[in-house]
Amino acid sequence: MSKKIIIIGSGFGGLGAAVRLAAHGHQVEIFEKRDKPGGRAYVYEINGFKFDGGPTVITAPFMFDELFALAGRRREDYLTFVPCNPFYRIFDHEGRQFDYNNDPQMILEQIDRWNPADKEGYQKFIQTTRPIFEKGFVELADQPFLHITDMLRIAPDLIRLQSYRSVYGYVSQFVKHPFLRMVFTFHPLLVGGNPFDTTSIYAMIHYLEREWGVYYAMGGTGAIVNALVRLFTELGGKIHLNSSVEEILVGEKRRVKGVRLSDGSVHLADDIISNADVAWTYRNLIPAWARKVNSNTRYDRMRYSMSLFVIYFGTRRRYLDSRLAHHNIILSRRYKDLLDDIFHRKKLADDFSLYLHMPTITDPSMAPEGCESFYVLSPVPHLESDVDWRRVAPVYKEKILTFLEERYLPDLRANIVAEHTIDPLHFENELNSFRGAAFSVQPILTQSAWFRPHNRSEDFDNLYFVGAGTHPGAGLPGVLSSSIIAEKLIQETA
């Protein structure tokens, strides 16, 4: 039976669910508050440069292939993926580099430069990641955890796989050199987690990348958004931009019945999917009297990811003679202490670790001819800290640009011709992220699977959630998996 389904937000979770449900013949409409689709994958266009808001690390490309195949299409007809090699170039605080990819021999050669004794341990570590991936991703990522019994059923497997350990603790069993431990444990930061707190289930990212690689979409991440929007509209779906949802309308008998927009218009539906932040959805779109389980107190108690400070900048010169790769991780001398500052003390430290994205090394179309496009990202505390970003942001920006100019990009500031900056206030005010957290709820064990905000509301039988804040979590594979869950749950009631 065809249903009328409304989706709030057009991030990858919302777009994935929209395509899947439209392919099943449902009438699907997306309401997006911004002037472009994409959510966090918004594209900024400044002086001829294109800057992907993020995400930029594309893994599990087969999930996009499956999405297009469900609609009877070929992903290659809409979108081109090219492999990145190395996946990441990781620099220590002195500028020494480690190139990371899926070539086992190359990785062993890289380890040999730092600590030959860790080669055997690394090989043992990698052998353990397949069963973690098989359980954590293949079996569980696209399954809803709506009941405590769902969690009890997998508890023995989680114990066997040492999910009670942190990623850092798990890797440290095998790898001893301090910098190599950083190299093999930074991945949780890509999904909003602290490697010292995030459950070791996330060590499966190593297996995922090794088996399927890391990719870039020609034209940027925005090209993926455009491809999915095109596919969705070809299937009869409708997307409304500049359409901010102000309220989810509550009906009778544990059901929601539609949405009211900021212009006062009302749109009714059989089912509603929120791709907006889960905490923000409950706290701002649904009246408190209608929420029996999802009170403000519940979300106040949860632990949230760090936020981000991001500088998008374009230069009038190329930097192809630099030591930079497409994806660069630049680590501080401090690792645990800096992460404690960000996640626990919620303090803006004097030092920083950075992710530096240089897409024009792969795709010159992201900048005018002869120019280079970048963005640099620094993890920072979310808005539970007392940082006054209106005052601090310009100072922090100059500190980062000075660091890059002195270490990696000579004469940088003299060559910048396009620039845009976002900080935690952007995540709170523009992206409606509770506390300005960039990745919603932290991926710790006690906030995973059943403990994470559910894909179907406990308060309403026809309200569903996709995106970073619900199960299974942040990152493209995670949010696309959440769209599979929403599809399954709605199809069960169709």
CSV table of C-alpha atoms in Angstrom, one decimal:
chain,number,residue,atom,x,y,z
A,1,MET,CA,0.0,0.0,0.0
A,2,SER,CA,1.4,3.4,-1.0
A,3,LYS,CA,1.9,5.8,1.8
A,4,LYS,CA,2.4,9.6,2.0
A,5,ILE,CA,5.8,10.1,3.8
A,6,ILE,CA,7.4,13.4,4.9
A,7,ILE,CA,11.1,13.6,5.5
A,8,ILE,CA,12.5,16.4,7.6
A,9,GLY,CA,16.0,17.3,6.3
A,10,SER,CA,18.0,16.3,3.2
A,11,GLY,CA,21.2,14.9,4.6
A,12,PHE,CA,22.5,11.6,3.4
A,13,GLY,CA,20.2,9.7,5.9
A,14,GLY,CA,17.1,11.6,4.6
A,15,LEU,CA,18.1,11.3,0.9
A,16,GLY,CA,18.8,7.6,1.3
A,17,ALA,CA,15.5,6.9,3.0
A,18,ALA,CA,13.7,9.1,0.4
A,19,VAL,CA,15.2,7.1,-2.6
A,20,ARG,CA,14.4,3.8,-1.0
A,21,LEU,CA,10.8,4.5,-0.1
A,22,ALA,CA,10.1,6.3,-3.5
A,23,ALA,CA,11.5,3.2,-5.2
A,24,HIS,CA,8.9,1.2,-3.3
A,25,GLY,CA,6.1,3.4,-4.7
A,26,HIS,CA,5.5,5.6,-1.8
A,27,GLN,CA,4.7,9.3,-2.1
A,28,VAL,CA,7.7,11.0,-0.5
A,29,GLU,CA,8.4,14.7,0.1
A,30,ILE,CA,11.4,16.2,1.7
A,31,PHE,CA,11.3,19.6,3.6
A,32,GLU,CA,14.8,21.2,3.9
A,33,LYS,CA,15.3,24.5,5.8
A,34,ARG,CA,18.4,25.6,3.8
A,35,ASP,CA,18.5,26.8,0.2
A,36,LYS,CA,20.3,23.7,-1.0
A,37,PRO,CA,20.0,20.0,-0.2
A,38,GLY,CA,22.7,18.0,1.6
A,39,GLY,CA,22.5,18.9,5.3
A,40,ARG,CA,26.1,18.8,6.5
A,41,ALA,CA,27.1,18.0,2.9
A,42,TYR,CA,26.1,21.6,1.9
A,43,VAL,CA,28.3,23.1,-0.8
A,44,TYR,CA,29.7,26.7,-0.4
A,45,GLU,CA,30.5,28.4,-3.7
A,46,ILE,CA,32.8,31.5,-3.3
A,47,ASN,CA,34.7,33.3,-6.0
A,48,GLY,CA,34.6,30.3,-8.4
A,49,PHE,CA,35.7,27.8,-5.7
A,50,LYS,CA,33.5,25.0,-4.5
A,51,PHE,CA,33.9,23.9,-0.9
A,52,ASP,CA,32.3,20.7,0.4
A,53,GLY,CA,30.8,21.3,3.9
A,54,GLY,CA,31.5,17.6,4.5
A,55,PRO,CA,31.7,14.7,4.8
A,56,THR,CA,34.7,14.2,2.4
A,57,VAL,CA,35.9,10.7,3.3
A,58,ILE,CA,33.9,8.3,1.1
A,59,THR,CA,33.9,4.7,2.3
A,60,ALA,CA,31.7,1.7,1.5
A,61,PRO,CA,30.9,2.8,-2.0
A,62,PHE,CA,28.9,-0.4,-2.5
A,63,MET,CA,26.2,1.2,-0.4
A,64,PHE,CA,25.6,3.8,-3.0
A,65,ASP,CA,25.7,1.2,-5.7
A,66,GLU,CA,22.9,-0.7,-3.9
A,67,LEU,CA,20.9,2.4,-3.5
A,68,PHE,CA,20.9,3.1,-7.2
A,69,ALA,CA,20.3,-0.5,-8.0
A,70,LEU,CA,17.2,-0.6,-5.8
A,71,ALA,CA,15.8,2.1,-8.1
A,72,GLY,CA,16.8,0.1,-11.2
A,73,ARG,CA,19.7,2.5,-12.1
A,74,ARG,CA,23.4,2.3,-12.3
A,75,ARG,CA,25.4,4.6,-10.0
A,76,GLU,CA,28.1,5.0,-12.7
A,77,ASP,CA,25.5,6.8,-14.9
A,78,TYR,CA,25.0,9.5,-12.2
A,79,LEU,CA,28.3,9.7,-10.3
A,80,THR,CA,32.0,8.9,-10.6
A,81,PHE,CA,34.1,7.6,-7.7
A,82,VAL,CA,37.9,7.6,-7.9
A,83,PRO,CA,40.1,5.9,-5.3
A,84,CYS,CA,42.4,7.9,-3.0
A,85,ASN,CA,45.9,6.7,-2.5
A,86,PRO,CA,47.1,7.1,0.2
A,87,PHE,CA,43.8,7.1,2.1
A,88,TYR,CA,45.4,9.5,4.6
A,89,ARG,CA,48.8,11.1,5.0
A,90,ILE,CA,49.3,11.4,8.7
A,91,PHE,CA,51.9,13.8,10.2
A,92,ASP,CA,53.3,13.8,13.7
A,93,HIS,CA,54.0,17.1,15.5
A,94,GLU,CA,57.5,17.3,13.9
A,95,GLY,CA,56.1,16.9,10.4
A,96,ARG,CA,57.2,13.3,9.8
A,97,GLN,CA,54.6,11.4,7.8
A,98,PHE,CA,52.9,8.1,7.7
A,99,ASP,CA,51.0,7.1,4.5
A,100,TYR,CA,48.1,4.8,5.2
A,101,ASN,CA,46.2,2.7,2.6
A,102,ASN,CA,45.1,-0.9,2.0
A,103,ASP,CA,48.4,-2.3,0.7
A,104,PRO,CA,49.6,-4.6,3.4
A,105,GLN,CA,53.2,-4.5,2.3
A,106,MET,CA,53.3,-0.7,2.1
A,107,ILE,CA,51.8,-0.4,5.6
A,108,LEU,CA,54.5,-2.8,7.0
A,109,GLU,CA,57.2,-0.7,5.3
A,110,GLN,CA,55.7,2.5,6.9
A,111,ILE,CA,55.6,0.8,10.3
A,112,ASP,CA,59.2,-0.3,9.8
A,113,ARG,CA,60.3,3.4,9.6
A,114,TRP,CA,58.9,4.0,13.1
A,115,ASN,CA,59.1,0.8,15.1
A,116,PRO,CA,59.9,-2.5,13.3
A,117,ALA,CA,58.8,-4.5,16.4
A,118,ASP,CA,55.2,-3.4,15.8
A,119,LYS,CA,54.8,-5.1,12.4
A,120,GLU,CA,53.8,-8.4,13.9
A,121,GLY,CA,51.4,-6.8,16.3
A,122,TYR,CA,49.8,-4.8,13.6
A,123,GLN,CA,49.2,-7.9,11.5
A,124,LYS,CA,47.6,-9.6,14.5
A,125,PHE,CA,45.4,-6.5,15.0
A,126,ILE,CA,44.2,-6.5,11.4
A,127,GLN,CA,43.3,-10.2,11.6
A,128,THR,CA,41.0,-9.4,14.5
A,129,THR,CA,39.1,-6.7,12.6
A,130,ARG,CA,37.2,-9.0,10.3
A,131,PRO,CA,35.0,-10.6,12.9
A,132,ILE,CA,34.3,-7.2,14.5
A,133,PHE,CA,33.2,-6.0,11.0
A,134,GLU,CA,31.1,-9.1,10.4
A,135,LYS,CA,29.2,-8.6,13.7
A,136,GLY,CA,29.2,-4.8,14.0
A,137,PHE,CA,28.5,-3.8,10.4
A,138,VAL,CA,27.2,-6.8,8.4
A,139,GLU,CA,24.9,-8.2,11.1
A,140,LEU,CA,23.9,-5.2,13.2
A,141,ALA,CA,24.3,-1.9,11.4
A,142,ASP,CA,21.1,-2.1,9.4
A,143,GLN,CA,19.0,-3.8,12.1
A,144,PRO,CA,16.7,-1.8,14.4
A,145,PHE,CA,17.4,-2.0,18.2
A,146,LEU,CA,13.9,-1.2,19.5
A,147,HIS,CA,13.8,-3.5,22.5
A,148,ILE,CA,16.2,-4.4,25.3
A,149,THR,CA,16.0,-8.0,24.2
A,150,ASP,CA,17.7,-7.0,21.0
A,151,MET,CA,20.6,-5.8,23.1
A,152,LEU,CA,20.7,-8.9,25.4
A,153,ARG,CA,20.7,-11.2,22.3
A,154,ILE,CA,24.1,-9.8,21.1
A,155,ALA,CA,25.7,-9.2,24.5
A,156,PRO,CA,27.7,-12.4,24.5
A,157,ASP,CA,29.2,-11.5,21.1
A,158,LEU,CA,30.0,-7.9,22.2
A,159,ILE,CA,31.8,-9.3,25.2
A,160,ARG,CA,33.7,-11.9,23.1
A,161,LEU,CA,34.8,-9.1,20.7
A,162,GLN,CA,36.0,-6.9,23.7
A,163,SER,CA,33.6,-4.1,22.9
A,164,TYR,CA,33.9,-3.0,26.5
A,165,ARG,CA,37.4,-1.7,25.5
A,166,SER,CA,38.0,1.6,23.9
A,167,VAL,CA,39.5,1.8,20.4
A,168,TYR,CA,42.7,3.0,21.9
A,169,GLY,CA,42.8,0.3,24.5
A,170,TYR,CA,42.0,-2.4,21.9
A,171,VAL,CA,44.7,-1.3,19.5
A,172,SER,CA,47.3,-0.8,22.2
A,173,GLN,CA,47.2,-4.6,22.9
A,174,PHE,CA,48.9,-5.0,19.6
A,175,VAL,CA,50.8,-1.8,18.8
A,176,LYS,CA,53.3,-0.2,21.2
A,177,HIS,CA,54.9,2.9,19.6
A,178,PRO,CA,53.0,6.1,20.7
A,179,PHE,CA,52.7,7.6,17.2
A,180,LEU,CA,51.6,4.3,15.6
A,181,ARG,CA,48.9,4.1,18.3
A,182,MET,CA,47.7,7.5,17.1
A,183,VAL,CA,47.8,6.4,13.5
A,184,PHE,CA,45.7,3.3,14.1
A,185,THR,CA,43.2,4.9,16.5
A,186,PHE,CA,42.3,8.3,15.1
A,187,HIS,CA,39.3,6.9,13.1
A,188,PRO,CA,36.6,7.5,15.8
A,189,LEU,CA,37.2,11.2,15.4
A,190,LEU,CA,35.8,10.9,11.9
A,191,VAL,CA,32.5,9.9,13.5
A,192,GLY,CA,32.5,12.2,16.5
A,193,GLY,CA,34.1,9.9,19.0
A,194,ASN,CA,37.1,10.1,21.4
A,195,PRO,CA,39.4,7.1,20.7
A,196,PHE,CA,39.9,6.7,24.4
A,197,ASP,CA,36.1,6.4,25.0
A,198,THR,CA,34.6,5.0,21.8
A,199,THR,CA,33.8,1.3,21.9
A,200,SER,CA,36.3,-0.9,20.1
A,201,ILE,CA,33.6,-2.0,17.7
A,202,TYR,CA,34.7,1.0,15.7
A,203,ALA,CA,38.0,-0.8,15.0
A,204,MET,CA,35.9,-2.3,12.2
A,205,ILE,CA,36.6,0.9,10.1
A,206,HIS,CA,40.1,-0.5,9.4
A,207,TYR,CA,38.5,-3.6,7.8
A,208,LEU,CA,36.0,-1.6,5.9
A,209,GLU,CA,38.7,0.7,4.4
A,210,ARG,CA,41.0,-2.1,3.7
A,211,GLU,CA,38.4,-4.2,1.8
A,212,TRP,CA,36.7,-1.4,-0.1
A,213,GLY,CA,39.1,1.6,-0.1
A,214,VAL,CA,38.6,5.3,0.4
A,215,TYR,CA,37.1,7.3,-2.4
A,216,TYR,CA,36.5,10.8,-3.7
A,217,ALA,CA,33.4,11.7,-5.7
A,218,MET,CA,34.4,13.8,-8.8
A,219,GLY,CA,32.8,17.2,-8.4
A,220,GLY,CA,33.0,16.8,-4.6
A,221,THR,CA,30.6,15.4,-2.0
A,222,GLY,CA,28.0,17.8,-3.4
A,223,ALA,CA,28.0,15.7,-6.6
A,224,ILE,CA,26.7,12.8,-4.5
A,225,VAL,CA,23.9,14.9,-3.1
A,226,ASN,CA,23.0,16.1,-6.6
A,227,ALA,CA,23.0,12.6,-7.9
A,228,LEU,CA,20.7,11.4,-5.2
A,229,VAL,CA,18.3,14.4,-5.6
A,230,ARG,CA,18.2,13.7,-9.3
A,231,LEU,CA,17.4,10.0,-8.7
A,232,PHE,CA,14.8,10.9,-6.1
A,233,THR,CA,13.0,13.3,-8.4
A,234,GLU,CA,13.1,10.8,-11.3
A,235,LEU,CA,11.2,8.4,-9.0
A,236,GLY,CA,8.5,11.0,-8.4
A,237,GLY,CA,9.8,12.5,-5.2
A,238,LYS,CA,9.5,16.1,-4.3
A,239,ILE,CA,12.0,18.3,-2.4
A,240,HIS,CA,11.1,21.6,-0.9
A,241,LEU,CA,14.0,24.0,-0.1
A,242,ASN,CA,13.8,27.1,2.2
A,243,SER,CA,11.1,25.1,4.0
A,244,SER,CA,11.8,25.0,7.7
A,245,VAL,CA,9.7,22.7,9.8
A,246,GLU,CA,8.5,24.4,13.0
A,247,GLU,CA,6.3,21.6,14.5
A,248,ILE,CA,5.5,17.9,14.1
A,249,LEU,CA,1.8,17.7,14.6
A,250,VAL,CA,0.6,15.1,17.1
A,251,GLY,CA,-2.5,13.1,16.4
A,252,GLU,CA,-4.3,10.4,18.3
A,253,LYS,CA,-3.3,6.9,19.5
A,254,ARG,CA,0.4,7.3,19.5
A,255,ARG,CA,0.6,8.8,16.0
A,256,VAL,CA,2.0,12.0,14.4
A,257,LYS,CA,-0.1,13.3,11.5
A,258,GLY,CA,2.0,16.0,9.7
A,259,VAL,CA,4.2,19.0,10.0
A,260,ARG,CA,3.7,22.8,10.2
A,261,LEU,CA,6.2,24.9,8.4
A,262,SER,CA,7.6,28.3,9.4
A,263,ASP,CA,5.2,30.0,6.9
A,264,GLY,CA,2.3,28.4,8.7
A,265,SER,CA,1.4,25.9,6.1
A,266,VAL,CA,0.4,22.4,7.2
A,267,HIS,CA,1.4,19.2,5.4
A,268,LEU,CA,-0.2,15.9,6.4
A,269,ALA,CA,1.4,12.4,6.1
A,270,ASP,CA,1.0,8.8,7.1
A,271,ASP,CA,4.6,8.6,8.3
A,272,ILE,CA,7.3,11.1,9.2
A,273,ILE,CA,11.0,10.6,9.2
A,274,SER,CA,13.3,13.1,10.9
A,275,ASN,CA,16.8,13.5,9.5
A,276,ALA,CA,17.2,16.4,11.8
A,277,ASP,CA,19.2,16.0,15.0
A,278,VAL,CA,17.3,13.6,17.3
A,279,ALA,CA,17.7,15.7,20.5
A,280,TRP,CA,16.7,18.9,18.6
A,281,THR,CA,13.7,17.2,17.0
A,282,TYR,CA,12.3,16.0,20.3
A,283,ARG,CA,13.1,19.2,22.2
A,284,ASN,CA,11.9,21.7,19.6
A,285,LEU,CA,9.4,20.1,17.2
A,286,ILE,CA,7.3,18.0,19.6
A,287,PRO,CA,5.4,19.5,22.5
A,288,ALA,CA,6.7,18.2,25.9
A,289,TRP,CA,3.2,17.0,27.0
A,290,ALA,CA,3.2,14.5,24.1
A,291,ARG,CA,6.6,12.9,25.0
A,292,LYS,CA,6.4,10.2,27.6
A,293,VAL,CA,9.8,8.7,27.1
A,294,ASN,CA,11.9,11.3,25.2
A,295,SER,CA,11.9,14.1,27.8
A,296,ASN,CA,14.4,16.9,27.8
A,297,THR,CA,16.0,15.4,30.8
A,298,ARG,CA,16.9,12.2,28.8
A,299,TYR,CA,18.8,14.2,26.2
A,300,ASP,CA,20.4,16.5,28.8
A,301,ARG,CA,22.0,13.4,30.3
A,302,MET,CA,23.5,12.0,27.1
A,303,ARG,CA,27.2,12.6,26.1
A,304,TYR,CA,27.6,14.5,22.9
A,305,SER,CA,30.4,14.6,20.3
A,306,MET,CA,32.9,17.3,19.9
A,307,SER,CA,32.1,20.2,17.6
A,308,LEU,CA,34.3,21.5,14.8
A,309,PHE,CA,36.0,24.7,13.7
A,310,VAL,CA,36.4,24.7,10.0
A,311,ILE,CA,38.1,27.1,7.6
A,312,TYR,CA,37.3,26.8,3.9
A,313,PHE,CA,39.9,28.6,1.8
A,314,GLY,CA,40.9,28.9,-1.8
A,315,THR,CA,44.3,30.1,-3.0
A,316,ARG,CA,45.4,31.8,-6.3
A,317,ARG,CA,48.4,29.5,-6.6
A,318,ARG,CA,48.7,25.7,-6.6
A,319,TYR,CA,50.5,23.8,-3.9
A,320,LEU,CA,51.3,20.6,-5.8
A,321,ASP,CA,54.9,20.8,-4.7
A,322,SER,CA,53.9,20.5,-1.1
A,323,ARG,CA,54.1,17.3,0.9
A,324,LEU,CA,50.3,17.2,1.2
A,325,ALA,CA,48.0,14.4,0.0
A,326,HIS,CA,44.2,14.6,-0.7
A,327,HIS,CA,43.4,13.7,3.0
A,328,ASN,CA,45.9,14.9,5.6
A,329,ILE,CA,45.8,14.3,9.4
A,330,ILE,CA,48.2,16.6,11.3
A,331,LEU,CA,48.5,15.4,14.9
A,332,SER,CA,49.6,17.5,17.9
A,333,ARG,CA,52.4,16.3,20.3
A,334,ARG,CA,49.6,15.7,22.8
A,335,TYR,CA,47.1,13.1,22.1
A,336,LYS,CA,45.1,11.9,25.1
A,337,ASP,CA,45.5,15.2,26.9
A,338,LEU,CA,44.2,17.2,23.9
A,339,LEU,CA,41.3,14.8,23.6
A,340,ASP,CA,40.6,15.2,27.3
A,341,ASP,CA,40.6,19.0,26.8
A,342,ILE,CA,38.0,18.6,24.0
A,343,PHE,CA,35.7,15.9,25.3
A,344,HIS,CA,36.0,16.0,29.1
A,345,ARG,CA,37.4,19.3,30.3
A,346,LYS,CA,35.6,21.1,27.4
A,347,LYS,CA,38.4,23.5,27.1
A,348,LEU,CA,39.8,25.2,24.0
A,349,ALA,CA,43.4,24.2,24.1
A,350,ASP,CA,46.4,26.2,22.9
A,351,ASP,CA,47.4,23.4,20.5
A,352,PHE,CA,45.3,21.4,18.0
A,353,SER,CA,45.2,18.4,15.7
A,354,LEU,CA,43.9,19.1,12.2
A,355,TYR,CA,42.3,17.4,9.2
A,356,LEU,CA,43.4,19.2,6.0
A,357,HIS,CA,41.4,18.4,2.9
A,358,MET,CA,43.0,19.2,-0.5
A,359,PRO,CA,40.5,18.1,-3.2
A,360,THR,CA,42.0,19.9,-6.1
A,361,ILE,CA,45.0,17.5,-6.0
A,362,THR,CA,42.4,15.0,-7.4
A,363,ASP,CA,39.8,17.2,-8.9
A,364,PRO,CA,41.0,20.6,-10.3
A,365,SER,CA,37.3,21.5,-11.1
A,366,MET,CA,36.8,22.4,-7.4
A,367,ALA,CA,38.7,25.7,-8.0
A,368,PRO,CA,39.3,28.2,-10.9
A,369,GLU,CA,42.2,27.3,-13.2
A,370,GLY,CA,45.6,27.6,-11.5
A,371,CYS,CA,44.0,27.8,-8.0
A,372,GLU,CA,43.8,25.4,-5.1
A,373,SER,CA,40.9,24.5,-2.8
A,374,PHE,CA,41.2,23.5,0.8
A,375,TYR,CA,39.5,23.1,4.0
A,376,VAL,CA,41.0,22.6,7.4
A,377,LEU,CA,39.1,21.2,10.4
A,378,SER,CA,40.0,21.4,14.1
A,379,PRO,CA,38.0,19.3,16.6
A,380,VAL,CA,36.9,21.7,19.5
A,381,PRO,CA,34.6,21.4,22.5
A,382,HIS,CA,30.8,21.6,21.9
A,383,LEU,CA,28.8,24.4,23.5
A,384,GLU,CA,28.8,23.1,27.0
A,385,SER,CA,32.2,24.9,27.2
A,386,ASP,CA,32.4,28.6,28.1
A,387,VAL,CA,34.1,29.6,24.8
A,388,ASP,CA,32.8,32.8,23.4
A,389,TRP,CA,33.1,31.9,19.7
A,390,ARG,CA,32.0,35.4,18.5
A,391,ARG,CA,35.2,36.7,20.1
A,392,VAL,CA,37.5,33.7,19.8
A,393,ALA,CA,36.8,32.6,16.2
A,394,PRO,CA,38.9,35.3,14.4
A,395,VAL,CA,41.9,34.6,16.8
A,396,TYR,CA,41.6,30.9,16.5
A,397,LYS,CA,41.4,31.1,12.7
A,398,GLU,CA,44.6,33.2,12.5
A,399,LYS,CA,46.4,30.7,14.7
A,400,ILE,CA,45.5,27.8,12.4
A,401,LEU,CA,46.4,29.7,9.3
A,402,THR,CA,49.7,30.8,10.8
A,403,PHE,CA,50.5,27.2,11.7
A,404,LEU,CA,49.7,25.9,8.1
A,405,GLU,CA,51.7,28.8,6.5
A,406,GLU,CA,54.8,28.0,8.7
A,407,ARG,CA,54.7,24.2,8.3
A,408,TYR,CA,52.9,23.2,5.1
A,409,LEU,CA,51.7,26.1,2.8
A,410,PRO,CA,54.2,28.8,2.3
A,411,ASP,CA,52.9,32.4,1.8
A,412,LEU,CA,49.4,31.0,2.4
A,413,ARG,CA,47.6,34.2,3.7
A,414,ALA,CA,49.0,36.3,0.8
A,415,ASN,CA,47.4,33.9,-1.6
A,416,ILE,CA,44.0,33.4,-0.1
A,417,VAL,CA,41.3,34.7,-2.4
A,418,ALA,CA,38.2,32.9,-1.0
A,419,GLU,CA,37.4,32.1,2.6
A,420,HIS,CA,34.6,30.9,4.8
A,421,THR,CA,34.6,29.8,8.5
A,422,ILE,CA,32.2,27.8,10.6
A,423,ASP,CA,32.3,27.1,14.4
A,424,PRO,CA,30.1,25.4,17.0
A,425,LEU,CA,27.5,28.2,16.8
A,426,HIS,CA,26.9,27.2,13.1
A,427,PHE,CA,26.2,23.7,14.2
A,428,GLU,CA,23.7,24.9,16.8
A,429,ASN,CA,22.0,27.7,14.8
A,430,GLU,CA,22.2,26.6,11.2
A,431,LEU,CA,22.2,22.8,11.5
A,432,ASN,CA,20.0,22.6,14.6
A,433,SER,CA,22.5,20.4,16.4
A,434,PHE,CA,21.9,20.1,20.2
A,435,ARG,CA,24.8,21.8,22.0
A,436,GLY,CA,26.5,22.5,18.7
A,437,ALA,CA,27.8,18.9,18.6
A,438,ALA,CA,29.0,18.1,15.1
A,439,PHE,CA,28.1,14.4,15.2
A,440,SER,CA,25.3,14.3,17.7
A,441,VAL,CA,25.5,11.5,20.4
A,442,GLN,CA,29.0,10.1,21.1
A,443,PRO,CA,29.6,6.5,20.0
A,444,ILE,CA,30.4,5.1,23.4
A,445,LEU,CA,29.2,1.6,24.3
A,446,THR,CA,26.5,2.9,26.6
A,447,GLN,CA,25.1,5.0,23.8
A,448,SER,CA,25.3,2.4,21.1
A,449,ALA,CA,22.7,0.0,19.6
A,450,TRP,CA,19.6,-0.2,21.9
A,451,PHE,CA,21.1,2.5,24.2
A,452,ARG,CA,21.2,5.0,21.3
A,453,PRO,CA,18.2,7.0,20.3
A,454,HIS,CA,15.9,4.6,18.4
A,455,ASN,CA,15.1,4.6,14.7
A,456,ARG,CA,11.4,4.5,15.6
A,457,SER,CA,10.1,6.7,18.3
A,458,GLU,CA,9.1,5.2,21.6
A,459,ASP,CA,6.4,7.8,21.8
A,460,PHE,CA,4.9,7.6,18.3
A,461,ASP,CA,4.4,4.5,16.2
A,462,ASN,CA,4.9,6.4,12.9
A,463,LEU,CA,7.8,8.7,13.6
A,464,TYR,CA,11.2,7.5,12.5
A,465,PHE,CA,14.8,8.8,12.7
A,466,VAL,CA,17.7,8.6,10.3
A,467,GLY,CA,21.1,10.3,10.5
A,468,ALA,CA,24.1,10.5,12.8
A,469,GLY,CA,22.1,10.7,16.1
A,470,THR,CA,20.3,7.4,15.8
A,471,HIS,CA,21.4,3.8,15.4
A,472,PRO,CA,24.0,2.9,14.1
A,473,GLY,CA,25.7,6.3,14.2
A,474,ALA,CA,27.7,8.9,12.3
A,475,GLY,CA,29.7,8.6,9.1
A,476,LEU,CA,28.4,7.8,5.6
A,477,PRO,CA,28.0,4.0,6.1
A,478,GLY,CA,26.2,4.7,9.4
A,479,VAL,CA,23.7,7.2,8.1
A,480,LEU,CA,23.0,5.2,5.0
A,481,SER,CA,22.4,2.1,7.2
A,482,SER,CA,19.9,4.2,9.2
A,483,SER,CA,18.0,4.8,6.0
A,484,ILE,CA,17.8,1.0,5.4
A,485,ILE,CA,16.4,0.6,8.9
A,486,ALA,CA,13.7,3.2,8.3
A,487,GLU,CA,12.8,1.6,5.0
A,488,LYS,CA,12.4,-1.8,6.7
A,489,LEU,CA,10.3,-0.5,9.5
A,490,ILE,CA,8.0,1.5,7.2
A,491,GLN,CA,7.6,-1.4,4.7
A,492,GLU,CA,6.5,-3.7,7.6
A,493,THR,CA,3.5,-1.4,8.1
A,494,ALA,CA,2.7,-0.7,4.4
